[in-house]
PDB file of C-alpha atoms in Angstrom:
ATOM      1  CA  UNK D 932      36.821 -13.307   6.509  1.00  0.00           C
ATOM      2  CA  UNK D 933      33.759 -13.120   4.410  1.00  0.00           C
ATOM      3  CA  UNK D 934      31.527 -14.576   7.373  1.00  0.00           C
ATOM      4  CA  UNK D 935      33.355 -11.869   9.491  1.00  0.00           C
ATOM      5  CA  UNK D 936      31.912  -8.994   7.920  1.00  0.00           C
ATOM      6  CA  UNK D 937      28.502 -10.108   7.570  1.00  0.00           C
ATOM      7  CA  UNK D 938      28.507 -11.005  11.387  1.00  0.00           C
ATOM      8  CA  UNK D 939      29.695  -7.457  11.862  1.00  0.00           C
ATOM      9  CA  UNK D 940      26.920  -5.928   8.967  1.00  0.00           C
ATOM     10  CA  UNK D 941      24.049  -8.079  10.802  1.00  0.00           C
ATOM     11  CA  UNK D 942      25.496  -5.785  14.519  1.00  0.00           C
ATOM     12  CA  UNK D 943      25.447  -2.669  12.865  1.00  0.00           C
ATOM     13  CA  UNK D 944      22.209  -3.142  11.495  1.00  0.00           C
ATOM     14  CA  UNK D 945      20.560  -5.063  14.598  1.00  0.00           C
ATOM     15  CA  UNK D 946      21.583  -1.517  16.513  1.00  0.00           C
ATOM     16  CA  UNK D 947      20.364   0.403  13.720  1.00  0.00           C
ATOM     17  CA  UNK D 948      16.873  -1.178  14.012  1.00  0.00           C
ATOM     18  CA  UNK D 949      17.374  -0.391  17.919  1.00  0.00           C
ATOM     19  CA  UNK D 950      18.387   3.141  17.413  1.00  0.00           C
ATOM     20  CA  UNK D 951      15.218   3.511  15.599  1.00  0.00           C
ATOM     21  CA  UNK D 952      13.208   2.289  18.513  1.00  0.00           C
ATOM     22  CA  UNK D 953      14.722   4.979  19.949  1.00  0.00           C
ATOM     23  CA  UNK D 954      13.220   7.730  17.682  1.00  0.00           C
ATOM     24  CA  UNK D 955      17.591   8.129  16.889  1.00  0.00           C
ATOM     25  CA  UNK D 956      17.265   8.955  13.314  1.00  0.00           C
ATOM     26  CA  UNK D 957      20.741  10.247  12.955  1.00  0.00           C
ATOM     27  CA  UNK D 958      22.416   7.289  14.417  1.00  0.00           C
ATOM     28  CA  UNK D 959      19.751   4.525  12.625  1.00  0.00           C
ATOM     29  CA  UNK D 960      20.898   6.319   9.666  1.00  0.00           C
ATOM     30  CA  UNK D 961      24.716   6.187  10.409  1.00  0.00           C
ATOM     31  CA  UNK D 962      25.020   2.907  11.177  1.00  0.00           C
ATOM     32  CA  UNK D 963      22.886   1.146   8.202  1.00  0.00           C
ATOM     33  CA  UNK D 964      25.607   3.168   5.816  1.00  0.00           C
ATOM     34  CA  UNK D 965      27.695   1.103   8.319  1.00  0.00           C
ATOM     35  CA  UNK D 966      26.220  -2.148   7.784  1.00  0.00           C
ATOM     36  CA  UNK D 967      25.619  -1.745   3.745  1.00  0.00           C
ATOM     37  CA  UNK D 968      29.409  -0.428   3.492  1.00  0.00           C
ATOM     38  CA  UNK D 969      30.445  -3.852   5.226  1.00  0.00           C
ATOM     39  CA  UNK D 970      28.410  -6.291   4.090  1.00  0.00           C
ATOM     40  CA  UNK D 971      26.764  -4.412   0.370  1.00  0.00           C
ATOM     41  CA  UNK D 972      25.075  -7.431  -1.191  1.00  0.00           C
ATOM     42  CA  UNK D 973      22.123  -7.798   1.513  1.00  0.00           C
ATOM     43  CA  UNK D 974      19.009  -6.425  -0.246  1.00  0.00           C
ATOM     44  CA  UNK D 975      17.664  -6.791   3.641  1.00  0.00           C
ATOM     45  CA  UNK D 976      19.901  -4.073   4.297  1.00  0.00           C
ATOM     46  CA  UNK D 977      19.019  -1.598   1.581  1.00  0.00           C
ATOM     47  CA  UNK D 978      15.373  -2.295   2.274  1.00  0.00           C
ATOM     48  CA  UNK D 979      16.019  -0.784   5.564  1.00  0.00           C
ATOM     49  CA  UNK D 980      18.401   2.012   4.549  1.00  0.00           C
ATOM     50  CA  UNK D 981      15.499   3.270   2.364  1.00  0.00           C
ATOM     51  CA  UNK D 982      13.088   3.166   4.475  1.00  0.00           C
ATOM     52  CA  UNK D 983      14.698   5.432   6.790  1.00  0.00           C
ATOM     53  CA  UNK D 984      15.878   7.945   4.158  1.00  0.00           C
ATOM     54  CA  UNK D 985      12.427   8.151   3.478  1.00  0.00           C
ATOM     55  CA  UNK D 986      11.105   8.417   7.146  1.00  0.00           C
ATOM     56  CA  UNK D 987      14.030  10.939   7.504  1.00  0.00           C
ATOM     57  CA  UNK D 988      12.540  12.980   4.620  1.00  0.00           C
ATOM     58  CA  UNK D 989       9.467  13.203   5.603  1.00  0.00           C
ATOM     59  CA  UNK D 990      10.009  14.072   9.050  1.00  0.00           C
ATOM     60  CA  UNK D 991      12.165  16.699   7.481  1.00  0.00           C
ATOM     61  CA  UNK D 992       9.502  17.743   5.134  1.00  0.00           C
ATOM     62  CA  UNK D 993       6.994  18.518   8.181  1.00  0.00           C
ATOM     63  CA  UNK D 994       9.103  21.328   9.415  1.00  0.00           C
ATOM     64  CA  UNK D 995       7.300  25.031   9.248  1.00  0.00           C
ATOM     65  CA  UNK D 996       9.582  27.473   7.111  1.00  0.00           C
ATOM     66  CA  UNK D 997      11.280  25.229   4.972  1.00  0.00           C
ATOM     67  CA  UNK D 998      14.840  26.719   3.557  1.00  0.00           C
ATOM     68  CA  UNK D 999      16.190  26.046   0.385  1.00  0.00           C
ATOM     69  CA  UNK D1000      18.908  24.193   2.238  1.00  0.00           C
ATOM     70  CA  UNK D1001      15.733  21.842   3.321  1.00  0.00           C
ATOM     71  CA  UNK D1002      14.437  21.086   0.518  1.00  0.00           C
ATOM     72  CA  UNK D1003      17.535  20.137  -1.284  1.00  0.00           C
ATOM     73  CA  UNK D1004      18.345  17.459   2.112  1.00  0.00           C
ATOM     74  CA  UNK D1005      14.532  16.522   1.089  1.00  0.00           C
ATOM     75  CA  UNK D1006      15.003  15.904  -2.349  1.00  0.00           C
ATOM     76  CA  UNK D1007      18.475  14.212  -1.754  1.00  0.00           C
ATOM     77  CA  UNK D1008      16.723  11.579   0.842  1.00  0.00           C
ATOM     78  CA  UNK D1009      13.917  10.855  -1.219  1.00  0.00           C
ATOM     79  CA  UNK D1010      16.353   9.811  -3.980  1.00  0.00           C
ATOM     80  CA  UNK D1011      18.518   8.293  -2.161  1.00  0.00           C
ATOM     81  CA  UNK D1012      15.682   5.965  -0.621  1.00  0.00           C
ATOM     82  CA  UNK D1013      14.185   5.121  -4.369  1.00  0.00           C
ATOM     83  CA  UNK D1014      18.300   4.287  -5.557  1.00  0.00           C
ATOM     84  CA  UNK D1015      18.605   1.903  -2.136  1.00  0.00           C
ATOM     85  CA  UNK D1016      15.025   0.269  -2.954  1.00  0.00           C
ATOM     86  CA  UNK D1017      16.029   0.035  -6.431  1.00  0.00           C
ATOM     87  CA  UNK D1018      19.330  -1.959  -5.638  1.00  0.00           C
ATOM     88  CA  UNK D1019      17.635  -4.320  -3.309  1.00  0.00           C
ATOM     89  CA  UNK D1020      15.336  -5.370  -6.505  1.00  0.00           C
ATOM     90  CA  UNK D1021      18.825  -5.785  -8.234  1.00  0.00           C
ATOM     91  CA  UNK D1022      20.355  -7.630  -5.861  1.00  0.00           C
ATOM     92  CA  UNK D1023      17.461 -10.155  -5.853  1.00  0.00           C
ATOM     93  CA  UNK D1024      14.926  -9.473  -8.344  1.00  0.00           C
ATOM     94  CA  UNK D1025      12.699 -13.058  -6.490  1.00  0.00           C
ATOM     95  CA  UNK D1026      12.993 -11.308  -3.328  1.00  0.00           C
ATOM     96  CA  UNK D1027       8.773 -10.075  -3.211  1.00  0.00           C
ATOM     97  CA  UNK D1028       9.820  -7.716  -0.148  1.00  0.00           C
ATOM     98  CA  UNK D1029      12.199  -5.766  -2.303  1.00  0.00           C
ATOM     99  CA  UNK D1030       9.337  -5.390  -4.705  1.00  0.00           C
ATOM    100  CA  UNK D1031       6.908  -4.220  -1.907  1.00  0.00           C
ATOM    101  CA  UNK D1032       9.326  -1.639  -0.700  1.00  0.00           C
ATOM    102  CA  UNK D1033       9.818  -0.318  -4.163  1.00  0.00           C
ATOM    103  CA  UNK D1034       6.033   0.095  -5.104  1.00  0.00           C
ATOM    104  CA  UNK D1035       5.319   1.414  -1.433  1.00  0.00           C
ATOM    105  CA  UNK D1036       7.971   4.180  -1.733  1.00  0.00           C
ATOM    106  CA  UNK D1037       6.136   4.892  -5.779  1.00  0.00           C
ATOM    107  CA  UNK D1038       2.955   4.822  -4.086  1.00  0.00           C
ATOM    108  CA  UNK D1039       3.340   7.852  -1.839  1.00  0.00           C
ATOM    109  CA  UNK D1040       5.494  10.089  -4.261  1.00  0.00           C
ATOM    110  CA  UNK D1041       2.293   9.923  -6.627  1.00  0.00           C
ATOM    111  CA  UNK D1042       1.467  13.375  -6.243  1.00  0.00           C
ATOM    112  CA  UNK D1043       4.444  14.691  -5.767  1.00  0.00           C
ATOM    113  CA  UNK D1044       6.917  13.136  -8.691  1.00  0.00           C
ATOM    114  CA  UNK D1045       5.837  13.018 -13.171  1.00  0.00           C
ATOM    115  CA  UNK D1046       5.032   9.218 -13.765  1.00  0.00           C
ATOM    116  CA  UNK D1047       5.066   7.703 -10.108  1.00  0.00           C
ATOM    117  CA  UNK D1048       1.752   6.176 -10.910  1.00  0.00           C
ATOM    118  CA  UNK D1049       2.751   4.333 -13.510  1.00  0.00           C
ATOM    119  CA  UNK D1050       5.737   3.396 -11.940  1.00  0.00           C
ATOM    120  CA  UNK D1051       3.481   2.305  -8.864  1.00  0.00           C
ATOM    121  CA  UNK D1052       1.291  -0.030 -11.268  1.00  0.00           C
ATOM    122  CA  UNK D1053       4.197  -1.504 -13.027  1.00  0.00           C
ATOM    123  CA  UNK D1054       5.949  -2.309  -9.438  1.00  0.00           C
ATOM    124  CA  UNK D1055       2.846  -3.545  -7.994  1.00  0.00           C
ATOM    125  CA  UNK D1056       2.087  -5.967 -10.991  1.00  0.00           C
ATOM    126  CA  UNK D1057       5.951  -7.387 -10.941  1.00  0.00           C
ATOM    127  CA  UNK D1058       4.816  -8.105  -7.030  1.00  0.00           C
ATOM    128  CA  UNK D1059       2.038  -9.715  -7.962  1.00  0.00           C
ATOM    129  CA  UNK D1060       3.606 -12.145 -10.469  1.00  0.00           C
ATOM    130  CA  UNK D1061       5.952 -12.947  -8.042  1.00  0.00           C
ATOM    131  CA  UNK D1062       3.567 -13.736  -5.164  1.00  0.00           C
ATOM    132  CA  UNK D1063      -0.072 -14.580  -6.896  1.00  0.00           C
ATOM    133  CA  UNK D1064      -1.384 -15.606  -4.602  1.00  0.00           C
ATOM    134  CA  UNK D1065      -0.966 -12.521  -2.168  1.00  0.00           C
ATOM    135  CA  UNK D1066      -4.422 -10.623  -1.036  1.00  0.00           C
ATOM    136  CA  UNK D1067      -2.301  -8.060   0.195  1.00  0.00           C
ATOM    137  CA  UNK D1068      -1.013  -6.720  -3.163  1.00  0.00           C
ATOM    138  CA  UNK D1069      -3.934  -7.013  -4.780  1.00  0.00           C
ATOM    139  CA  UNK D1070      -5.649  -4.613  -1.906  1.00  0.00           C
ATOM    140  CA  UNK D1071      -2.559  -2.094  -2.538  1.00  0.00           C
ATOM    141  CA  UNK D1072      -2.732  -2.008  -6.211  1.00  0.00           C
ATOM    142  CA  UNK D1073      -6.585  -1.896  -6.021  1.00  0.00           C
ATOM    143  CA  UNK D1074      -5.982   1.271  -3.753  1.00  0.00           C
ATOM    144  CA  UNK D1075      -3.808   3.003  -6.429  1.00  0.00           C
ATOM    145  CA  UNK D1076      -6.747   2.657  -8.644  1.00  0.00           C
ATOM    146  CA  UNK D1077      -9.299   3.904  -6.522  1.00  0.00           C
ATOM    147  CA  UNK D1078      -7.016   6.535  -5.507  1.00  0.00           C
ATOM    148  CA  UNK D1079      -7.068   7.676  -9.439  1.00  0.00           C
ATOM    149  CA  UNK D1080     -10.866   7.329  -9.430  1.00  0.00           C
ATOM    150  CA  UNK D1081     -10.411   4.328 -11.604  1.00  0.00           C
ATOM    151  CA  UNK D1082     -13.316   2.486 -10.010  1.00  0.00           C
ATOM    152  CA  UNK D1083     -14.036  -0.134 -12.400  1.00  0.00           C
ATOM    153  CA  UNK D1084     -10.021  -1.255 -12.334  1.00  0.00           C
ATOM    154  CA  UNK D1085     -10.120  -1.220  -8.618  1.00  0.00           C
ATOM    155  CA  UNK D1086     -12.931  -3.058  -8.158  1.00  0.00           C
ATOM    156  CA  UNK D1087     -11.192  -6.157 -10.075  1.00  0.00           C
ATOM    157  CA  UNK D1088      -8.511  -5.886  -8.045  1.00  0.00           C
ATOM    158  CA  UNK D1089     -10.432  -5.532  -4.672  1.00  0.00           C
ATOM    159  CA  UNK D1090     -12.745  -8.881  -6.081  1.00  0.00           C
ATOM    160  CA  UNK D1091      -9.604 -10.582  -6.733  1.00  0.00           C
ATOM    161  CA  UNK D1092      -8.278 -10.049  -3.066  1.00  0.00           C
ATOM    162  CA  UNK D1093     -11.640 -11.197  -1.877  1.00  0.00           C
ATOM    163  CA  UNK D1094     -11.302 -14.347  -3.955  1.00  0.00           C
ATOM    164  CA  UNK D1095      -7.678 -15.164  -2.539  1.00  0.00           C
ATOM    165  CA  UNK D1096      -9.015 -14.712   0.991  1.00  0.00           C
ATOM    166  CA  UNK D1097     -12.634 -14.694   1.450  1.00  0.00           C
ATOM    167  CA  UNK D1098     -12.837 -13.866   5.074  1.00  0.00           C
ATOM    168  CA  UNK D1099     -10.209 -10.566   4.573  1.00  0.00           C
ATOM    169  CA  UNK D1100     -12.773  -7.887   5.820  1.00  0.00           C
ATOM    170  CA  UNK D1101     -10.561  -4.747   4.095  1.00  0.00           C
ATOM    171  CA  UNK D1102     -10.916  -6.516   1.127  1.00  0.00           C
ATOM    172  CA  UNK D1103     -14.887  -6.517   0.774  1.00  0.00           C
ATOM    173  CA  UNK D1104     -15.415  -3.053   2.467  1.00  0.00           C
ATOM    174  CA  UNK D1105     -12.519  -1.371  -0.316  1.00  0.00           C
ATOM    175  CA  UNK D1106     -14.585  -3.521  -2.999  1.00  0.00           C
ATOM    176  CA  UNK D1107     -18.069  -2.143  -1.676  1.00  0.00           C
ATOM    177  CA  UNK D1108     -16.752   1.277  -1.999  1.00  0.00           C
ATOM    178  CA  UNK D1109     -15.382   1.215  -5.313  1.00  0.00           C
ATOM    179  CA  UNK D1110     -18.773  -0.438  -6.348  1.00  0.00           C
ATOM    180  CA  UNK D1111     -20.388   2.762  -4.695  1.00  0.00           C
ATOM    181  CA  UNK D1112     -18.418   4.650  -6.459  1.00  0.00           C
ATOM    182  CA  UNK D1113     -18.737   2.881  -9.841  1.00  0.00           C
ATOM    183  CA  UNK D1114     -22.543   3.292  -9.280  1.00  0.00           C
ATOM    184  CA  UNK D1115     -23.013  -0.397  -8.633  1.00  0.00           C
ATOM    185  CA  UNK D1116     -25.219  -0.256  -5.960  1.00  0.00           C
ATOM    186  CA  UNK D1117     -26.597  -3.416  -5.415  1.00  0.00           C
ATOM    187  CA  UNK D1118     -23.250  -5.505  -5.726  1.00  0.00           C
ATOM    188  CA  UNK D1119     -22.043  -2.199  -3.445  1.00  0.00           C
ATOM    189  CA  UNK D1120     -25.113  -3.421  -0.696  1.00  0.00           C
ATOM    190  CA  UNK D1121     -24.211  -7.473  -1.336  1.00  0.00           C
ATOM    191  CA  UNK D1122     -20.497  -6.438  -0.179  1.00  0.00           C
ATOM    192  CA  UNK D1123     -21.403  -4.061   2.947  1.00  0.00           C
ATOM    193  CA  UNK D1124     -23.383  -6.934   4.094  1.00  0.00           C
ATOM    194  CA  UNK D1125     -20.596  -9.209   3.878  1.00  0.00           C
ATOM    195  CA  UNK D1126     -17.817  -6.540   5.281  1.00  0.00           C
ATOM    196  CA  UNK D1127     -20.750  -6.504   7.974  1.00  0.00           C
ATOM    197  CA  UNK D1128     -20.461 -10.298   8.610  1.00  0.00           C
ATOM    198  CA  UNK D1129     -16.933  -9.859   8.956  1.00  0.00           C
ATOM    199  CA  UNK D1130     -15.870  -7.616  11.727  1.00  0.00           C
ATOM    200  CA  UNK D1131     -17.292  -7.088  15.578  1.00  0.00           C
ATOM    201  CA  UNK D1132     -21.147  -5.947  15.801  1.00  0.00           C
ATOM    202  CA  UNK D1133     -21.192  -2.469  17.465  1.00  0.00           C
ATOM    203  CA  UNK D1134     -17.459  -1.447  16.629  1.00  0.00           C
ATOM    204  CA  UNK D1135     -16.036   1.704  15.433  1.00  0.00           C
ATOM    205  CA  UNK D1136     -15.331  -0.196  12.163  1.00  0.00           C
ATOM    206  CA  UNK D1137     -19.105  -1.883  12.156  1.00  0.00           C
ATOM    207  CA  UNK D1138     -20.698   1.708  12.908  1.00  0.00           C
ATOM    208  CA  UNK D1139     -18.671   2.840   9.936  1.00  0.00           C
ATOM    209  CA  UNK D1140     -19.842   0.364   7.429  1.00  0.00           C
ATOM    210  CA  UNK D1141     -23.525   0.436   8.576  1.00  0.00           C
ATOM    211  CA  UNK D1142     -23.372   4.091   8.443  1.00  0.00           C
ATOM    212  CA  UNK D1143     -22.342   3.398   4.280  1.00  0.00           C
ATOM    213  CA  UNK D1144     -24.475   0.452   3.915  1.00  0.00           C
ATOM    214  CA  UNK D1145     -27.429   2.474   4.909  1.00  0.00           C
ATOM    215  CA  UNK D1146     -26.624   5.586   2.169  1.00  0.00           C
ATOM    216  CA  UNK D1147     -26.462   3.064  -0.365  1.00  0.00           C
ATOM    217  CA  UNK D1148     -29.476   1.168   0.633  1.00  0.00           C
ATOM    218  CA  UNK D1149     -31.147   5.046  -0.050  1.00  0.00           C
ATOM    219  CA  UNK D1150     -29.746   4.856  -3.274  1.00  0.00           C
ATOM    220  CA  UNK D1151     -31.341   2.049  -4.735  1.00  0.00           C
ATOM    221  CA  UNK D1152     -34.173   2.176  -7.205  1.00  0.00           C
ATOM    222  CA  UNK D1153     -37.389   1.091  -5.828  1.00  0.00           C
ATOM    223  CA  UNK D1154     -38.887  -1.787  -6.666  1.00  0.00           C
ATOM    224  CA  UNK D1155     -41.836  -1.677  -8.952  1.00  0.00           C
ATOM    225  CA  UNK D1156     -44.450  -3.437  -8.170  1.00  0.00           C
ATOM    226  CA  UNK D1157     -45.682  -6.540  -9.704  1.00  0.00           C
ATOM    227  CA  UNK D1158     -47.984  -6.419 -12.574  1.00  0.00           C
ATOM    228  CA  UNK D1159     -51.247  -7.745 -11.421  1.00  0.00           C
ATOM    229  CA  UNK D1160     -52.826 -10.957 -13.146  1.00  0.00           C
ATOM    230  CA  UNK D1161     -55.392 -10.278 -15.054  1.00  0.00           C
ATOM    231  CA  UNK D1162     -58.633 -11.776 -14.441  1.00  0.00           C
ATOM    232  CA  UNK D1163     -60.565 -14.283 -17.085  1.00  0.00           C
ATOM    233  CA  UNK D1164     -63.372 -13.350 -18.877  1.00  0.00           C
ATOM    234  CA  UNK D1165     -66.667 -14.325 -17.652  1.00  0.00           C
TER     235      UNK D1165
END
């Protein structure tokens, strides 16, 4: 019976995912209440289920001439995405995905909901102790730093990603740029050159880097030049 239902859950939710591919928001949303309803202890399920609340709201939220009526569908997705994320940590608090999901959907209601930094931060670091050695995480929390013009906090977390994975270009270029930021300029130069290394001479992405490396090279101090010896008596 039991194996039943989750044969029938893992359906629903395969069509779900196709519905989706099919820009079908109402039915991808229809049939993942489907799947959770049959099958309501599969955090992969909620995961999903919030995601699409939230894609749902936002789509929503782009509209011209909002109503009342809008916002309140707005507002009623965007909750109903954090509860669904929130129950998938529940339902397997080892589960680092859950976790992910959670600080992702924090991370962009920052400026719009009291305390969703914080929240983001405290998410992120749970993640983190979960899955140390994850660049990834380190990157994202990094970015809520920077994003707060912490420099100095996101730099530690941008060095730490570059530790975990040396040759993880994002990594060194977001650490460069909080070290701009942070007035560091010569550790900001020492990672350009590295981001530089990195990625594919004469790309978009190389142009751009170059383009930042060179501003900070203008930055620097000059040198001063070396005392002369002085000569012996005669």
């Amino acid at each position: 019976y039991f194996a039943g239902k989750t044969s029938l859950a893992s359906v629903d939710f395969l069509n779900s995912l196709k519905a989706a591919a099919n820009n079908d928001g109402t039915q991808t949303y229809n049939l993942q209440i489907k799947a959770i309803q049959t099958d309501p202890w599969s955090p992969a399920y909620r995961i999903g289920y919030s995601q699409t609340n939230f894609a749902l709201a936002n789509s929503l939220a782009a509209k011209k001439d909002l109503t009342e009526s809008d916002r309140n569908t707005v507002s009623q997705l965007v909750q109903q995405s954090l509860r669904e994320a929130r129950a998938a940590v529940s339902l397997d608090p080892s589960n680092i995905g859950s976790w992910e999901n959670l600080a992702n959907l924090y991370r962009n209601l920052i400026n719009f909901a009291q305390d969703a930094d914080q929240w983001t931060v405290a998410t992120y670091q749970e993640a983190i102790k979960l899955d140390p050695l994850n660049p990834q995480l380190r990157l994202d929390l990094g970015g809520v730093y920077f994003g707060q013009k912490n420099y100095n906090q996101a730099a530690l977390f941008f060095n730490q990603a570059t530790q975990l994975k040396p040759d993880l270009a994002n990594a060194h270029y977001n650490l460069a740029s909080a070290l701009r930021e942070a007035n560091a300029l010569v550790d900001a130069k020492r990672e350009y050159e590295i981001t530089q290394s990195l990625i594919k001479v004469d790309s978009a992405d190389w142009q751009k880097v170059t383009t930042e490396l060179e501003e900070v090279k203008k930055r620097l101090p000059s040198p001063t030049p070396a005392a002369s010896e002085a000569s012996p008596e005669t």
